[in-house]
Coordinates of C-alpha atoms in Angstrom, one line a residue:
L1 CA 0.1 0.1 -0.1
P2 CA 2.6 2.3 0.8
T3 CA 4.3 1.8 -2.8
A4 CA 1.0 2.2 -4.5
A5 CA 0.1 5.7 -2.5
I6 CA 3.8 7.0 -3.6
L7 CA 3.2 5.6 -7.1
A8 CA 0.1 7.2 -7.3
A9 CA 1.2 10.5 -5.7
N10 CA 3.8 10.6 -8.4
G11 CA 1.3 10.8 -11.1
N12 CA 0.8 7.4 -12.0
T13 CA -2.9 5.8 -11.9
V14 CA -2.6 2.6 -9.7
I15 CA -5.1 0.0 -8.9
G16 CA -4.6 -1.9 -5.7
V17 CA -5.5 -5.8 -5.5
D18 CA -6.2 -7.1 -2.1
V19 CA -7.8 -10.5 -1.4
N20 CA -9.2 -9.1 2.1
P21 CA -12.7 -7.1 1.3
R22 CA -12.2 -5.0 4.3
H23 CA -8.7 -3.9 2.8
V24 CA -10.7 -3.1 -0.5
E25 CA -13.3 -1.0 1.4
E26 CA -11.4 0.8 3.8
I27 CA -8.7 1.9 0.9
N28 CA -11.3 3.2 -1.3
A29 CA -12.9 5.4 1.0
G30 CA -9.5 6.8 1.7
R31 CA -8.7 5.0 4.9
V32 CA -5.7 2.5 5.9
P33 CA -6.1 -0.6 7.3
F34 CA -2.9 -0.6 9.7
V35 CA -0.7 1.9 11.5
E36 CA 2.1 3.6 9.7
P37 CA 3.1 7.4 10.0
D38 CA 2.1 10.0 6.9
L39 CA 0.5 7.2 5.1
E40 CA -3.2 7.6 5.7
S41 CA -2.8 10.9 4.4
V42 CA -1.4 10.3 1.0
V43 CA -3.7 7.5 0.4
A44 CA -7.2 10.0 1.3
G45 CA -5.3 12.3 -0.7
V46 CA -4.9 10.0 -4.2
V47 CA -8.0 8.2 -3.4
A48 CA -9.8 11.7 -4.0
Q49 CA -7.8 12.5 -7.0
G50 CA -8.8 9.3 -8.4
R51 CA -5.3 7.9 -9.1
L52 CA -5.2 5.3 -6.7
K53 CA -8.4 2.4 -6.2
A54 CA -8.4 -0.8 -4.5
Q55 CA -10.4 -4.1 -6.1
A56 CA -10.8 -7.9 -5.8
E57 CA -10.1 -8.7 -9.5
M58 CA -6.9 -8.8 -11.6
P59 CA -6.8 -5.9 -13.9
H60 CA -4.9 -5.6 -17.2
A61 CA -2.3 -3.0 -16.5
D62 CA 1.6 -1.8 -17.9
S63 CA 3.1 -2.6 -14.7
Y64 CA 2.4 -5.6 -11.8
I65 CA 4.0 -5.4 -8.4
V66 CA 3.4 -8.7 -6.6
A67 CA 3.9 -7.7 -2.8
V68 CA 2.9 -11.3 -1.1
P69 CA 3.6 -13.0 1.9
T70 CA 6.8 -15.4 1.7
P71 CA 6.3 -17.9 4.9
F72 CA 8.3 -21.1 5.8
T73 CA 7.0 -24.3 5.5
E74 CA 7.5 -27.1 8.3
S75 CA 10.7 -27.9 6.8
H76 CA 11.7 -24.4 6.8
D77 CA 11.6 -24.3 3.1
V78 CA 10.2 -21.1 1.9
D79 CA 6.5 -21.8 0.8
P80 CA 5.8 -20.2 -3.0
K81 CA 2.0 -20.5 -2.7
Y82 CA 1.3 -17.0 -2.6
V83 CA 4.1 -15.8 -5.3
Q84 CA 2.2 -18.6 -7.5
A85 CA -1.7 -17.2 -6.8
A86 CA -0.2 -14.1 -8.0
A87 CA 0.9 -15.3 -10.9
E88 CA -1.9 -17.3 -12.3
S89 CA -3.8 -14.1 -11.4
I90 CA -1.8 -12.0 -13.5
A91 CA -1.0 -14.5 -16.4
P92 CA -4.8 -14.5 -18.2
K93 CA -4.7 -10.5 -18.4
L94 CA -1.3 -10.1 -20.0
R95 CA -1.3 -9.2 -24.1
G96 CA 2.6 -9.0 -24.1
G97 CA 5.1 -6.1 -23.3
E98 CA 3.9 -6.0 -19.9
L99 CA 6.4 -5.4 -16.7
V100 CA 6.0 -7.8 -13.6
I101 CA 7.9 -6.8 -10.3
L102 CA 8.3 -9.2 -7.5
E103 CA 9.0 -7.2 -4.2
S104 CA 8.6 -9.6 -1.6
T105 CA 11.5 -11.1 0.3
S106 CA 12.4 -14.1 -1.7
P107 CA 14.9 -17.1 -2.0
P108 CA 17.5 -16.8 -5.0
G109 CA 15.1 -18.2 -7.7
A110 CA 11.9 -16.8 -7.0
T111 CA 11.5 -14.3 -9.3
Q112 CA 12.7 -17.0 -12.4
H113 CA 9.9 -19.1 -10.7
L114 CA 7.1 -16.3 -10.9
A115 CA 8.1 -15.8 -14.3
D116 CA 7.9 -19.7 -15.1
R117 CA 4.6 -19.9 -13.9
I118 CA 3.3 -16.7 -15.8
L119 CA 4.7 -19.1 -18.9
A120 CA 3.5 -22.1 -18.2
A121 CA 0.0 -20.3 -18.3
R122 CA 0.8 -18.3 -21.5
S123 CA 3.2 -20.2 -24.1
D124 CA 2.4 -17.3 -26.2
L125 CA 4.5 -14.9 -24.1
S126 CA 8.5 -15.3 -24.1
L127 CA 11.1 -13.5 -21.7
D128 CA 12.9 -12.7 -25.0
P129 CA 12.9 -8.9 -25.3
S130 CA 13.0 -8.9 -29.1
S131 CA 9.9 -11.8 -29.3
P132 CA 6.2 -10.6 -30.5
R133 CA 5.0 -10.8 -27.0
P134 CA 7.7 -10.0 -24.6
L135 CA 7.3 -10.7 -20.6
H136 CA 9.8 -8.3 -18.6
V137 CA 10.2 -9.8 -14.9
A138 CA 11.9 -8.3 -12.1
H139 CA 13.1 -8.2 -8.7
C140 CA 13.0 -5.3 -6.8
P141 CA 12.8 -5.5 -3.0
E142 CA 11.7 -2.7 -0.4
R143 CA 14.4 -1.4 2.0
V144 CA 12.5 0.4 4.5
L145 CA 11.8 0.2 8.5
P146 CA 8.4 0.6 9.9
G147 CA 7.3 4.0 11.0
R148 CA 9.6 5.2 8.6
V149 CA 8.3 3.7 5.2
M150 CA 6.9 6.9 3.7
V151 CA 10.3 9.0 3.7
E152 CA 12.6 6.1 3.4
L153 CA 10.6 4.9 0.2
V154 CA 11.6 8.2 -1.7
T155 CA 14.9 8.6 -0.3
N156 CA 16.6 5.1 0.4
D157 CA 18.6 3.5 -2.4
R158 CA 17.2 0.6 -4.0
I159 CA 18.3 -2.5 -6.3
V160 CA 16.7 -3.6 -8.9
G161 CA 17.2 -6.8 -11.0
G162 CA 15.7 -8.0 -14.1
L163 CA 15.5 -11.5 -15.8
T164 CA 16.7 -9.2 -18.7
S165 CA 18.4 -6.2 -18.8
E166 CA 15.8 -4.9 -20.6
A167 CA 13.3 -5.8 -17.6
A168 CA 15.8 -4.4 -15.4
D169 CA 15.9 -0.8 -17.4
R170 CA 11.8 -1.0 -17.5
A171 CA 11.7 -1.3 -13.6
R172 CA 14.5 1.3 -12.7
A173 CA 12.1 3.7 -14.8
L174 CA 9.1 2.9 -13.1
Y175 CA 11.1 3.5 -9.3
A176 CA 12.5 6.5 -10.8
T177 CA 8.9 7.9 -10.8
F178 CA 9.3 8.6 -6.9
C179 CA 12.7 7.5 -5.6
Q180 CA 15.3 10.2 -5.0
G181 CA 18.0 7.2 -4.2
E182 CA 20.1 5.7 -6.2
I183 CA 18.7 2.9 -8.2
M184 CA 21.4 0.2 -8.5
V185 CA 20.7 -2.1 -11.4
T186 CA 21.7 -5.8 -11.6
D187 CA 20.1 -9.3 -12.3
A188 CA 17.2 -11.1 -10.3
V189 CA 19.3 -13.7 -8.3
T190 CA 21.7 -10.7 -7.3
A191 CA 18.6 -8.6 -6.6
E192 CA 17.2 -11.3 -4.3
M193 CA 20.5 -12.5 -2.7
A194 CA 21.3 -8.5 -1.6
K195 CA 17.9 -8.1 0.2
L196 CA 18.2 -11.5 2.2
V197 CA 22.0 -10.6 3.2
E198 CA 20.6 -7.0 4.1
N199 CA 17.8 -8.6 6.5
S200 CA 20.4 -11.4 7.7
F201 CA 23.0 -8.7 8.7
R202 CA 20.5 -7.3 10.7
D203 CA 18.8 -10.2 12.4
V204 CA 22.3 -10.8 13.5
N205 CA 23.3 -7.4 14.9
I206 CA 19.5 -7.4 16.8
A207 CA 20.7 -10.9 18.4
F208 CA 24.0 -10.1 19.3
A209 CA 22.2 -7.2 21.1
N210 CA 19.7 -9.2 22.8
E211 CA 22.3 -11.7 23.6
L212 CA 24.3 -8.5 25.8
S213 CA 21.5 -7.7 27.2
V214 CA 20.9 -11.1 28.7
I215 CA 24.4 -11.2 30.1
S216 CA 24.1 -7.9 31.5
D217 CA 20.9 -9.0 33.7
R218 CA 23.1 -11.6 34.9
L219 CA 26.1 -9.2 35.9
G220 CA 23.4 -6.8 37.7

């Protein structure tokens, strides 16, 4: 939702798709179904201007941003069911030439998996940019802290990884409509790995701080 609102506030016409009807209703009323500073005022503004609306059905669009959960299974593997569901919802709407971006934190190879699911349903599409009906697929992970999302979406650097260089360039152009930080272009696997490394580095620091807290408590 923050990405949708920021895109809409910078001149893009955005349709948000959600499986939760309450979220659809709240957003179309200009309200936010969770707490994030400054988000509600932006959402209310762009909804009133007609630049953002929400619905349950997947529309046709020039660009799709997939932001869905990527939970773990009991065996600690990533469960791709939500990514796959998004791919299957998007596939029938494509005409060729669209950009599909995976934003969800994902293991290396997930962006290719998303593309493969779409192509399995649409044999008329191809990842070859020179084909009659190309599909452009990229990974652009979100790099923001809760409580500062509306600021950091604009000011933080971004990494964009495409399955092709054409996909990466198209994704970069979309994020450049609002991102003032540096947008670094690479391949999809590198972008996926960079996000996991960043998250893991933060987790290790937090774990270390927690261990120090336990030791300090024992020492009085």
